[in-house]
């Protein structure tokens, strides 16, 4: 019985130990851990967030610098190249253009109310063709002027200062003896003219060129092409001291080799003005009794020379910047108006860039007399367009001085201040429509178009422009390299 008691006692001991162990474990779990002698370091932020927080200010600074640099570059380099929108002043011109078109309808009726000139070859055909031209002008007048206006006018020529005027006057005095002297070449002028006109010509054309030979370039040759394009049986006499040379004949080689009747002769002023009211004036100029003034002498002498050529020979005078667009066969004793009076419909100013007159016409003699009596070498246009305007206005009601005044669109369909727009090729569909409308009106109404070289000489003819298309339709040799191609 004793062993059994021991076994029970041992069991109780084990149970007591187990209870104490469980009590110790529970006390350990309930008691917070003691603080270690060394402290744990504080938690640190991730490295990527730290770099991002530092880089944001730097990035904003860089973006600010880039924006400032790009804005400055755009303002200085790009903005000047962008097309400028039309100003209010230019936009308002379309309204004035519309009102001008309405007044021009009345003007054209006044112009065409007069009897059309009779042709030397066929009066009936001429009358019908002039009447049809007048009807065409009336029908298209509104469409012509309602079209969008061309680009703004070119800047006016700079006003000459007193020093430049003195220099021009001094240069003119030295040129008087050079241009008016008698030389073996000038003494052959009459013989060359007689040789050119010995065989019958369908038309006699005259042109003057008192400028340097180097300035007679491709544009002037294109004008000659247009002349012979519409007048293949015509004769052309170019009165020029510089073109009367080997270099001048080389420039005309393409015409001469193809049999076109063109001749160049140094003008003999003494021969051409003999027996005219300007004969005494010429002697006074040669003796130094008349000041040539400050306007280029060649310009004033050209105004006189064209009158003398027509007075002695009769025919058509044409400037070297007139592109011919149709035959002149229906014109006789005619001159073109450059400006009209909108209130009355009558002409206000004539231009002498194109004149058609019979030989020894009395009005030509009055023009020459006015040149000699009222010569002023210091006023531009005084001895040219303003001269023929003064005399024609003074004698318009007197018998024997009959002359047909053609409307401005006959030779001057575009004002000199707007000629630049006709050299520019269209950039979009709207521009293309404008070019086509302008082309149709000019070709339907005009005998020719004045290029106004004084304003447009520095301009290049762009391919597809109004001028480019007009010349392409009137050329003989049609050299496409004359036009600037737009990429």
Coordinates of N, CA, C and O in Angstrom, one line a residue, residues 44-207:
X44 N 13.9 56.4 -40.3 CA 14.3 57.3 -41.3 C 13.4 57.3 -42.5 O 12.8 56.2 -42.8
X45 N 13.3 58.5 -43.3 CA 12.4 58.5 -44.5 C 13.1 57.8 -45.6 O 14.3 57.8 -45.7
X46 N 12.4 57.3 -46.6 CA 13.0 56.6 -47.8 C 13.8 57.6 -48.6 O 13.5 58.8 -48.7
X47 N 14.9 57.1 -49.2 CA 15.8 58.0 -50.0 C 15.2 58.6 -51.2 O 15.4 59.7 -51.5
X48 N 14.3 57.9 -51.9 CA 13.6 58.4 -53.1 C 12.8 59.7 -52.8 O 12.8 60.6 -53.5
X49 N 12.0 59.6 -51.6 CA 11.2 60.8 -51.3 C 12.1 62.0 -51.0 O 11.8 63.2 -51.3
X50 N 13.3 61.8 -50.3 CA 14.2 62.9 -50.0 C 14.7 63.5 -51.3 O 14.8 64.7 -51.4
X51 N 15.1 62.7 -52.3 CA 15.6 63.2 -53.5 C 14.5 64.0 -54.3 O 14.8 65.0 -54.9
X52 N 13.3 63.5 -54.3 CA 12.2 64.2 -54.9 C 11.9 65.5 -54.3 O 11.7 66.5 -55.1
X53 N 11.9 65.6 -53.0 CA 11.7 66.9 -52.4 C 12.8 67.9 -52.7 O 12.5 69.1 -52.7
X54 N 14.0 67.5 -52.9 CA 15.1 68.4 -53.2 C 15.1 68.8 -54.7 O 15.5 69.9 -55.0
X55 N 14.6 67.9 -55.6 CA 14.7 68.2 -57.0 C 13.5 69.1 -57.5 O 13.7 69.7 -58.6
X56 N 12.4 69.1 -56.8 CA 11.3 69.9 -57.3 C 11.6 71.4 -57.4 O 11.3 72.0 -58.5
X57 N 12.3 72.1 -56.5 CA 12.6 73.5 -56.7 C 13.6 73.7 -57.8 O 13.5 74.7 -58.6
X58 N 14.5 72.8 -58.0 CA 15.5 72.9 -59.1 C 14.8 72.8 -60.4 O 15.0 73.5 -61.4
X59 N 13.8 71.9 -60.5 CA 13.1 71.6 -61.8 C 12.2 72.9 -62.1 O 12.2 73.3 -63.3
X60 N 11.6 73.4 -61.1 CA 10.8 74.7 -61.4 C 11.7 75.8 -61.8 O 11.3 76.6 -62.7
X61 N 12.9 75.9 -61.3 CA 13.8 77.0 -61.7 C 14.2 76.8 -63.1 O 14.2 77.7 -63.9
X62 N 14.5 75.5 -63.5 CA 14.9 75.3 -64.9 C 13.8 75.6 -65.9 O 14.0 76.1 -67.0
X63 N 12.5 75.2 -65.5 CA 11.4 75.5 -66.4 C 11.2 77.0 -66.6 O 10.8 77.4 -67.7
X64 N 11.4 77.8 -65.5 CA 11.3 79.2 -65.7 C 12.3 79.8 -66.6 O 12.0 80.6 -67.5
X65 N 13.5 79.3 -66.5 CA 14.6 79.8 -67.4 C 14.3 79.4 -68.8 O 14.4 80.2 -69.8
X66 N 13.8 78.2 -69.1 CA 13.5 77.8 -70.5 C 12.4 78.6 -71.0 O 12.4 79.0 -72.2
X67 N 11.3 78.9 -70.2 CA 10.2 79.7 -70.7 C 10.7 81.1 -71.1 O 10.3 81.7 -72.1
X68 N 11.5 81.7 -70.2 CA 12.0 83.1 -70.5 C 12.8 83.1 -71.8 O 12.6 83.9 -72.7
X69 N 13.7 82.1 -72.0 CA 14.5 82.0 -73.2 C 13.7 81.8 -74.4 O 13.9 82.4 -75.5
X70 N 12.7 80.9 -74.4 CA 11.9 80.6 -75.6 C 11.0 81.8 -75.9 O 10.9 82.1 -77.1
X71 N 10.5 82.5 -75.0 CA 9.7 83.7 -75.2 C 10.5 84.8 -75.9 O 10.1 85.5 -76.8
X72 N 11.7 85.0 -75.4 CA 12.6 86.0 -76.0 C 13.0 85.6 -77.4 O 13.0 86.5 -78.3
X73 N 13.3 84.4 -77.6 CA 13.7 83.9 -79.0 C 12.5 84.1 -80.0 O 12.6 84.6 -81.1
X74 N 11.3 83.8 -79.5 CA 10.1 83.9 -80.4 C 9.9 85.4 -80.7 O 9.6 85.7 -81.9
X75 N 10.0 86.3 -79.7 CA 9.8 87.7 -80.0 C 10.8 88.3 -80.9 O 10.4 89.1 -81.8
X76 N 12.0 87.9 -80.8 CA 13.1 88.5 -81.6 C 13.2 87.9 -83.0 O 13.6 88.6 -83.9
X77 N 13.0 86.6 -83.1 CA 13.4 86.0 -84.3 C 12.2 85.5 -85.1 O 12.1 85.6 -86.4
X78 N 11.1 85.0 -84.5 CA 10.0 84.4 -85.2 C 8.9 85.5 -85.5 O 8.4 85.5 -86.7
X79 N 8.6 86.4 -84.6 CA 7.5 87.3 -84.8 C 7.7 88.2 -86.1 O 6.8 88.4 -86.8
X80 N 9.0 88.7 -86.3 CA 9.1 89.6 -87.5 C 8.8 88.8 -88.8 O 8.6 89.4 -89.8
X81 N 8.9 87.5 -88.8 CA 8.7 86.7 -90.0 C 7.3 86.4 -90.3 O 6.9 85.9 -91.4
X82 N 6.4 86.5 -89.3 CA 5.0 86.2 -89.4 C 4.3 87.3 -90.2 O 4.6 88.5 -90.0
X83 N 3.3 87.0 -91.0 CA 2.5 88.0 -91.7 C 1.7 88.8 -90.8 O 1.1 88.3 -89.8
X84 N 1.6 90.1 -91.0 CA 0.9 91.0 -90.1 C -0.5 91.1 -90.5 O -0.8 91.1 -91.7
X85 N -1.5 91.1 -89.6 CA -2.9 91.3 -90.0 C -3.1 92.6 -90.6 O -2.4 93.6 -90.3
X86 N -4.1 92.8 -91.5 CA -4.3 94.1 -92.2 C -4.8 95.1 -91.1 O -5.6 94.8 -90.2
X87 N -4.3 96.3 -91.3 CA -4.7 97.3 -90.4 C -6.0 97.8 -90.7 O -6.6 97.6 -91.7
X88 N -6.6 98.6 -89.7 CA -7.9 99.1 -89.9 C -8.0 100.1 -91.1 O -8.9 100.2 -91.8
X89 N -6.9 100.7 -91.3 CA -6.8 101.7 -92.4 C -6.9 101.0 -93.7 O -7.6 101.4 -94.6
X90 N -6.1 99.9 -93.9 CA -6.1 99.1 -95.1 C -7.5 98.4 -95.3 O -8.0 98.3 -96.4
X91 N -8.1 97.9 -94.2 CA -9.3 97.3 -94.3 C -10.4 98.2 -94.8 O -11.3 97.8 -95.5
X92 N -10.3 99.5 -94.4 CA -11.3 100.4 -94.8 C -11.3 100.8 -96.2 O -12.2 101.4 -96.8
X93 N -10.2 100.5 -96.9 CA -10.0 100.9 -98.3 C -11.0 100.1 -99.2 O -11.3 100.5 -100.3
X94 N -11.4 98.9 -98.7 CA -12.3 98.2 -99.6 C -13.7 98.9 -99.7 O -14.3 98.9 -100.8
X95 N -14.1 99.6 -98.7 CA -15.3 100.4 -98.9 C -15.1 101.5 -99.9 O -16.0 101.7 -100.7
X96 N -14.0 102.2 -99.8 CA -13.8 103.3 -100.8 C -13.6 102.7 -102.2 O -14.0 103.3 -103.1
X97 N -13.1 101.5 -102.3 CA -13.0 100.9 -103.6 C -14.3 100.6 -104.2 O -14.5 100.8 -105.4
X98 N -15.3 100.2 -103.3 CA -16.6 99.9 -103.9 C -17.3 101.2 -104.4 O -17.9 101.2 -105.5
X99 N -17.1 102.3 -103.6 CA -17.7 103.6 -104.1 C -17.0 104.1 -105.3 O -17.7 104.7 -106.2
X100 N -15.7 103.8 -105.4 CA -15.0 104.2 -106.6 C -15.5 103.5 -107.9 O -15.6 104.0 -108.9
X101 N -15.8 102.2 -107.6 CA -16.3 101.4 -108.8 C -17.6 101.9 -109.3 O -17.9 101.9 -110.5
X102 N -18.5 102.4 -108.4 CA -19.8 103.0 -108.8 C -19.6 104.2 -109.6 O -20.2 104.4 -110.7
X103 N -18.7 105.1 -109.2 CA -18.4 106.3 -109.9 C -17.7 106.0 -111.3 O -17.9 106.7 -112.2
X104 N -16.9 104.9 -111.3 CA -16.3 104.6 -112.6 C -17.3 104.2 -113.6 O -17.0 104.4 -114.8
X105 N -18.4 103.6 -113.2 CA -19.4 103.2 -114.2 C -19.9 104.5 -115.0 O -20.1 104.5 -116.2
X106 N -20.1 105.6 -114.2 CA -20.5 106.8 -114.9 C -19.4 107.4 -115.7 O -19.6 107.9 -116.8
X107 N -18.2 107.2 -115.2 CA -17.0 107.7 -116.0 C -16.9 107.0 -117.3 O -16.7 107.7 -118.4
X108 N -17.0 105.7 -117.3 CA -16.9 105.0 -118.6 C -18.0 105.3 -119.6 O -17.7 105.4 -120.8
X109 N -19.2 105.6 -119.1 CA -20.2 106.0 -120.0 C -19.8 107.4 -120.7 O -20.1 107.6 -121.9
X110 N -19.2 108.3 -119.9 CA -18.8 109.5 -120.5 C -17.7 109.4 -121.5 O -17.6 110.0 -122.5
X111 N -16.7 108.5 -121.2 CA -15.6 108.2 -122.1 C -16.1 107.6 -123.4 O -15.7 108.0 -124.5
X112 N -17.0 106.6 -123.3 CA -17.4 105.9 -124.5 C -18.5 106.6 -125.3 O -19.0 106.1 -126.3
X113 N -19.0 107.7 -124.7 CA -20.0 108.4 -125.5 C -19.5 109.1 -126.7 O -20.2 109.3 -127.7
X114 N -18.2 109.4 -126.7 CA -17.6 110.0 -127.9 C -17.4 108.9 -129.0 O -17.4 107.8 -128.8
X115 N -17.3 109.4 -130.3 CA -17.2 108.5 -131.4 C -15.9 107.8 -131.4 O -14.8 108.4 -131.2
X116 N -15.9 106.5 -131.6 CA -14.6 105.7 -131.5 C -13.7 106.2 -132.7 O -14.2 106.5 -133.8
X117 N -12.4 106.1 -132.5 CA -11.5 106.5 -133.6 C -11.6 105.5 -134.8 O -11.8 104.3 -134.6
X118 N -11.4 106.0 -136.0 CA -11.5 105.1 -137.2 C -10.2 104.5 -137.5 O -9.1 105.2 -137.3
X119 N -10.1 103.3 -137.9 CA -8.9 102.6 -138.2 C -8.4 103.0 -139.6 O -9.2 103.3 -140.5
X120 N -7.1 103.1 -139.8 CA -6.6 103.4 -141.1 C -6.8 102.3 -142.1 O -6.7 102.4 -143.3
X121 N -7.0 101.0 -141.5 CA -7.1 99.9 -142.4 C -8.6 99.5 -142.5 O -9.0 99.1 -143.6
X122 N -9.4 99.5 -141.5 CA -10.8 99.0 -141.6 C -11.6 99.7 -140.5 O -11.6 99.4 -139.4
X123 N -12.3 100.8 -141.0 CA -13.0 101.6 -140.0 C -14.2 100.9 -139.4 O -14.5 101.1 -138.3
X124 N -14.8 100.0 -140.2 CA -16.0 99.3 -139.7 C -15.6 98.4 -138.6 O -16.2 98.3 -137.5
X125 N -14.6 97.6 -138.8 CA -14.1 96.6 -137.8 C -13.7 97.3 -136.5 O -13.9 96.9 -135.4
X126 N -13.0 98.5 -136.8 CA -12.5 99.2 -135.6 C -13.6 99.7 -134.7 O -13.6 99.7 -133.5
X127 N -14.6 100.3 -135.4 CA -15.7 100.8 -134.7 C -16.4 99.8 -133.8 O -16.7 100.0 -132.6
X128 N -16.7 98.6 -134.4 CA -17.3 97.5 -133.7 C -16.4 97.0 -132.5 O -16.9 96.7 -131.4
X129 N -15.1 96.9 -132.8 CA -14.2 96.4 -131.7 C -14.1 97.4 -130.6 O -14.1 97.0 -129.4
X130 N -14.1 98.7 -130.9 CA -14.0 99.7 -129.8 C -15.4 99.7 -129.0 O -15.4 99.9 -127.8
X131 N -16.5 99.5 -129.7 CA -17.8 99.5 -129.0 C -17.9 98.3 -128.1 O -18.3 98.4 -127.0
X132 N -17.4 97.1 -128.6 CA -17.4 95.9 -127.7 C -16.5 96.1 -126.6 O -16.8 95.6 -125.5
X133 N -15.3 96.7 -126.8 CA -14.4 97.0 -125.6 C -15.1 97.9 -124.6 O -15.0 97.6 -123.4
X134 N -15.8 98.9 -125.1 CA -16.5 99.8 -124.1 C -17.5 99.0 -123.3 O -17.7 99.2 -122.1
X135 N -18.3 98.2 -124.0 CA -19.3 97.4 -123.3 C -18.7 96.5 -122.3 O -19.2 96.3 -121.2
X136 N -17.6 95.9 -122.7 CA -16.9 95.0 -121.8 C -16.4 95.7 -120.5 O -16.5 95.3 -119.4
X137 N -15.9 97.0 -120.7 CA -15.5 97.8 -119.6 C -16.6 98.1 -118.7 O -16.5 98.0 -117.4
X138 N -17.8 98.5 -119.2 CA -18.9 98.8 -118.4 C -19.4 97.6 -117.6 O -19.8 97.7 -116.4
X139 N -19.5 96.4 -118.2 CA -20.0 95.2 -117.6 C -19.1 94.7 -116.5 O -19.6 94.2 -115.5
X140 N -17.8 94.9 -116.6 CA -16.9 94.4 -115.6 C -16.4 95.4 -114.6 O -15.6 95.1 -113.8
X141 N -16.8 96.6 -114.7 CA -16.3 97.7 -113.8 C -16.6 97.4 -112.4 O -15.7 97.5 -111.5
X142 N -17.8 96.9 -112.1 CA -18.1 96.7 -110.7 C -17.3 95.5 -110.1 O -16.8 95.6 -109.0
X143 N -17.2 94.4 -110.9 CA -16.5 93.3 -110.4 C -15.0 93.6 -110.2 O -14.4 93.1 -109.3
X144 N -14.5 94.5 -111.1 CA -13.1 94.9 -111.0 C -12.8 95.6 -109.7 O -11.8 95.3 -109.0
X145 N -13.6 96.5 -109.3 CA -13.4 97.3 -108.1 C -13.9 96.7 -106.8 O -13.5 97.1 -105.8
X146 N -14.8 95.7 -106.9 CA -15.2 95.1 -105.7 C -14.2 94.1 -105.2 O -14.2 93.7 -104.0
X147 N -13.3 93.6 -106.1 CA -12.4 92.6 -105.7 C -11.5 93.1 -104.6 O -11.3 94.3 -104.4
X148 N -10.9 92.2 -103.8 CA -10.1 92.6 -102.7 C -8.9 93.4 -103.1 O -8.3 93.1 -104.1
X149 N -8.6 94.4 -102.4 CA -7.5 95.3 -102.8 C -6.2 94.6 -102.6 O -6.0 93.7 -101.8
X150 N -5.2 95.0 -103.5 CA -3.9 94.4 -103.4 C -3.2 94.8 -102.1 O -3.7 95.6 -101.3
X151 N -2.0 94.3 -101.8 CA -1.3 94.7 -100.6 C -1.1 96.2 -100.5 O -1.2 96.9 -101.5
X152 N -0.7 96.6 -99.3 CA -0.5 98.1 -99.1 C 0.4 98.7 -100.1 O 1.3 98.0 -100.6
X153 N 0.3 100.0 -100.3 CA 1.2 100.6 -101.3 C 2.6 100.6 -100.9 O 2.9 100.6 -99.7
X154 N 3.5 100.7 -101.9 CA 4.9 100.8 -101.6 C 5.3 102.1 -100.9 O 4.6 103.1 -101.2
X155 N 6.3 102.2 -100.2 CA 6.7 103.5 -99.6 C 7.1 104.5 -100.7 O 7.6 104.1 -101.7
X156 N 6.7 105.7 -100.4 CA 7.0 106.8 -101.4 C 8.5 107.0 -101.5 O 9.3 106.7 -100.6
X157 N 8.9 107.5 -102.6 CA 10.3 107.8 -102.8 C 10.8 108.8 -101.9 O 10.0 109.8 -101.6
X158 N 12.0 108.7 -101.4 CA 12.5 109.7 -100.4 C 12.6 111.1 -101.0 O 12.9 111.2 -102.2
X159 N 12.2 112.1 -100.2 CA 12.3 113.5 -100.7 C 13.8 113.9 -100.8 O 14.6 113.7 -99.8
X160 N 14.1 114.5 -101.9 CA 15.5 115.0 -102.0 C 15.8 116.1 -101.1 O 15.0 117.1 -101.0
X161 N 17.0 116.1 -100.5 CA 17.4 117.2 -99.7 C 18.0 118.3 -100.6 O 18.2 118.1 -101.8
X162 N 18.4 119.4 -100.0 CA 19.0 120.5 -100.8 C 20.3 120.1 -101.3 O 20.7 120.4 -102.5
X163 N 21.1 119.3 -100.6 CA 22.4 118.8 -101.1 C 22.2 117.9 -102.3 O 23.0 118.0 -103.2
X164 N 21.3 116.9 -102.2 CA 21.1 116.0 -103.3 C 20.6 116.8 -104.5 O 20.9 116.4 -105.7
X165 N 19.7 117.8 -104.3 CA 19.3 118.6 -105.5 C 20.4 119.3 -106.2 O 20.5 119.4 -107.4
X166 N 21.3 119.8 -105.3 CA 22.5 120.5 -105.9 C 23.4 119.6 -106.7 O 23.8 119.9 -107.8
X167 N 23.5 118.4 -106.1 CA 24.3 117.4 -106.8 C 23.7 116.9 -108.1 O 24.4 116.8 -109.2
X168 N 22.3 116.8 -108.1 CA 21.6 116.4 -109.4 C 21.7 117.5 -110.4 O 21.9 117.3 -111.6
X169 N 21.6 118.8 -110.0 CA 21.7 119.9 -110.9 C 23.1 120.0 -111.5 O 23.2 120.2 -112.7
X170 N 24.1 119.7 -110.7 CA 25.5 119.7 -111.2 C 25.7 118.6 -112.2 O 26.3 118.8 -113.3
X171 N 25.1 117.4 -111.9 CA 25.3 116.3 -112.9 C 24.5 116.6 -114.2 O 25.0 116.2 -115.2
X172 N 23.3 117.2 -114.1 CA 22.6 117.5 -115.3 C 23.3 118.5 -116.2 O 23.3 118.3 -117.4
X173 N 24.0 119.4 -115.6 CA 24.8 120.4 -116.4 C 25.9 119.7 -117.2 O 26.2 120.0 -118.3
X174 N 26.5 118.7 -116.6 CA 27.5 118.0 -117.3 C 27.0 117.0 -118.3 O 27.6 116.7 -119.3
X175 N 25.7 116.6 -118.2 CA 25.1 115.7 -119.1 C 24.5 116.4 -120.3 O 24.2 115.8 -121.4
X176 N 24.3 117.7 -120.2 CA 23.7 118.5 -121.3 C 24.5 118.3 -122.6 O 24.0 118.0 -123.7
X177 N 25.8 118.6 -122.5 CA 26.7 118.5 -123.6 C 26.8 117.1 -124.1 O 26.9 116.9 -125.3
X178 N 26.7 116.1 -123.2 CA 26.9 114.7 -123.6 C 25.7 114.2 -124.4 O 25.8 113.6 -125.4
X179 N 24.4 114.6 -123.9 CA 23.2 114.1 -124.6 C 22.8 114.9 -125.8 O 22.1 114.4 -126.7
X180 N 23.2 116.2 -125.8 CA 22.7 117.0 -126.9 C 23.8 117.3 -127.9 O 23.6 118.1 -128.9
X181 N 25.0 116.7 -127.8 CA 26.0 116.9 -128.7 C 25.8 116.3 -130.1 O 25.0 115.3 -130.2
X182 N 26.4 116.8 -131.1 CA 26.3 116.2 -132.4 C 27.5 115.3 -132.7 O 28.7 115.7 -132.5
X183 N 27.3 114.0 -133.0 CA 28.3 113.0 -133.2 C 28.0 112.3 -134.5 O 26.9 112.4 -135.1
X184 N 29.0 111.5 -135.0 CA 28.7 110.7 -136.2 C 27.5 109.8 -136.1 O 26.8 109.6 -137.0
X185 N 27.3 109.3 -134.9 CA 26.2 108.5 -134.7 C 24.8 109.2 -134.7 O 23.9 108.8 -135.3
X186 N 24.8 110.4 -134.1 CA 23.5 111.2 -134.1 C 23.2 111.6 -135.5 O 22.1 111.7 -135.9
X187 N 24.3 111.9 -136.3 CA 24.0 112.4 -137.7 C 23.5 111.3 -138.6 O 23.0 111.6 -139.7
X188 N 23.6 110.0 -138.2 CA 23.1 108.9 -138.9 C 21.6 108.6 -138.5 O 21.0 107.6 -139.0
X189 N 21.1 109.4 -137.6 CA 19.7 109.0 -137.1 C 18.7 109.1 -138.2 O 17.9 108.1 -138.3
X190 N 18.7 110.1 -139.0 CA 17.7 110.2 -140.0 C 17.8 109.1 -141.0 O 16.7 108.6 -141.5
X191 N 19.0 108.7 -141.4 CA 19.2 107.7 -142.4 C 18.7 106.3 -141.8 O 18.1 105.5 -142.5
X192 N 18.9 106.1 -140.6 CA 18.5 104.8 -140.0 C 17.0 104.7 -139.9 O 16.4 103.7 -140.1
X193 N 16.4 105.9 -139.5 CA 14.9 105.9 -139.5 C 14.3 105.7 -140.8 O 13.3 104.9 -141.0
X194 N 14.8 106.3 -141.8 CA 14.3 106.2 -143.2 C 14.5 104.7 -143.7 O 13.7 104.2 -144.4
X195 N 15.6 104.1 -143.3 CA 15.9 102.7 -143.7 C 14.9 101.8 -143.1 O 14.4 100.8 -143.7
X196 N 14.6 102.0 -141.8 CA 13.6 101.2 -141.1 C 12.2 101.3 -141.7 O 11.5 100.3 -141.8
X197 N 11.8 102.5 -142.0 CA 10.5 102.8 -142.5 C 10.4 102.7 -144.0 O 9.3 103.0 -144.6
X198 N 11.4 102.3 -144.7 CA 11.4 102.3 -146.2 C 10.3 101.3 -146.7 O 9.6 101.5 -147.6
X199 N 10.3 100.1 -146.1 CA 9.3 99.1 -146.4 C 8.1 99.4 -145.5 O 8.2 99.8 -144.3
X200 N 6.9 99.1 -146.0 CA 5.7 99.4 -145.2 C 5.6 98.6 -143.9 O 6.0 97.5 -143.8
X201 N 5.2 99.3 -142.9 CA 5.0 98.7 -141.6 C 3.5 98.7 -141.2 O 2.8 99.7 -141.5
X202 N 3.0 97.7 -140.6 CA 1.7 97.7 -140.2 C 1.4 98.8 -139.1 O 0.4 99.4 -139.0
X203 N 2.4 99.0 -138.3 CA 2.4 100.1 -137.3 C 3.8 100.6 -137.0 O 4.8 99.8 -137.1
X204 N 3.9 101.8 -136.7 CA 5.2 102.4 -136.3 C 5.2 102.7 -134.8 O 4.4 103.4 -134.3
X205 N 6.2 102.0 -134.2 CA 6.3 102.2 -132.7 C 7.7 102.9 -132.4 O 8.7 102.7 -133.1
X206 N 7.6 103.7 -131.4 CA 8.8 104.4 -130.9 C 9.0 104.2 -129.4 O 8.1 104.2 -128.7
X207 N 10.3 104.2 -129.1 CA 10.6 104.0 -127.7 C 11.9 104.8 -127.4 O 12.8 104.9 -128.3

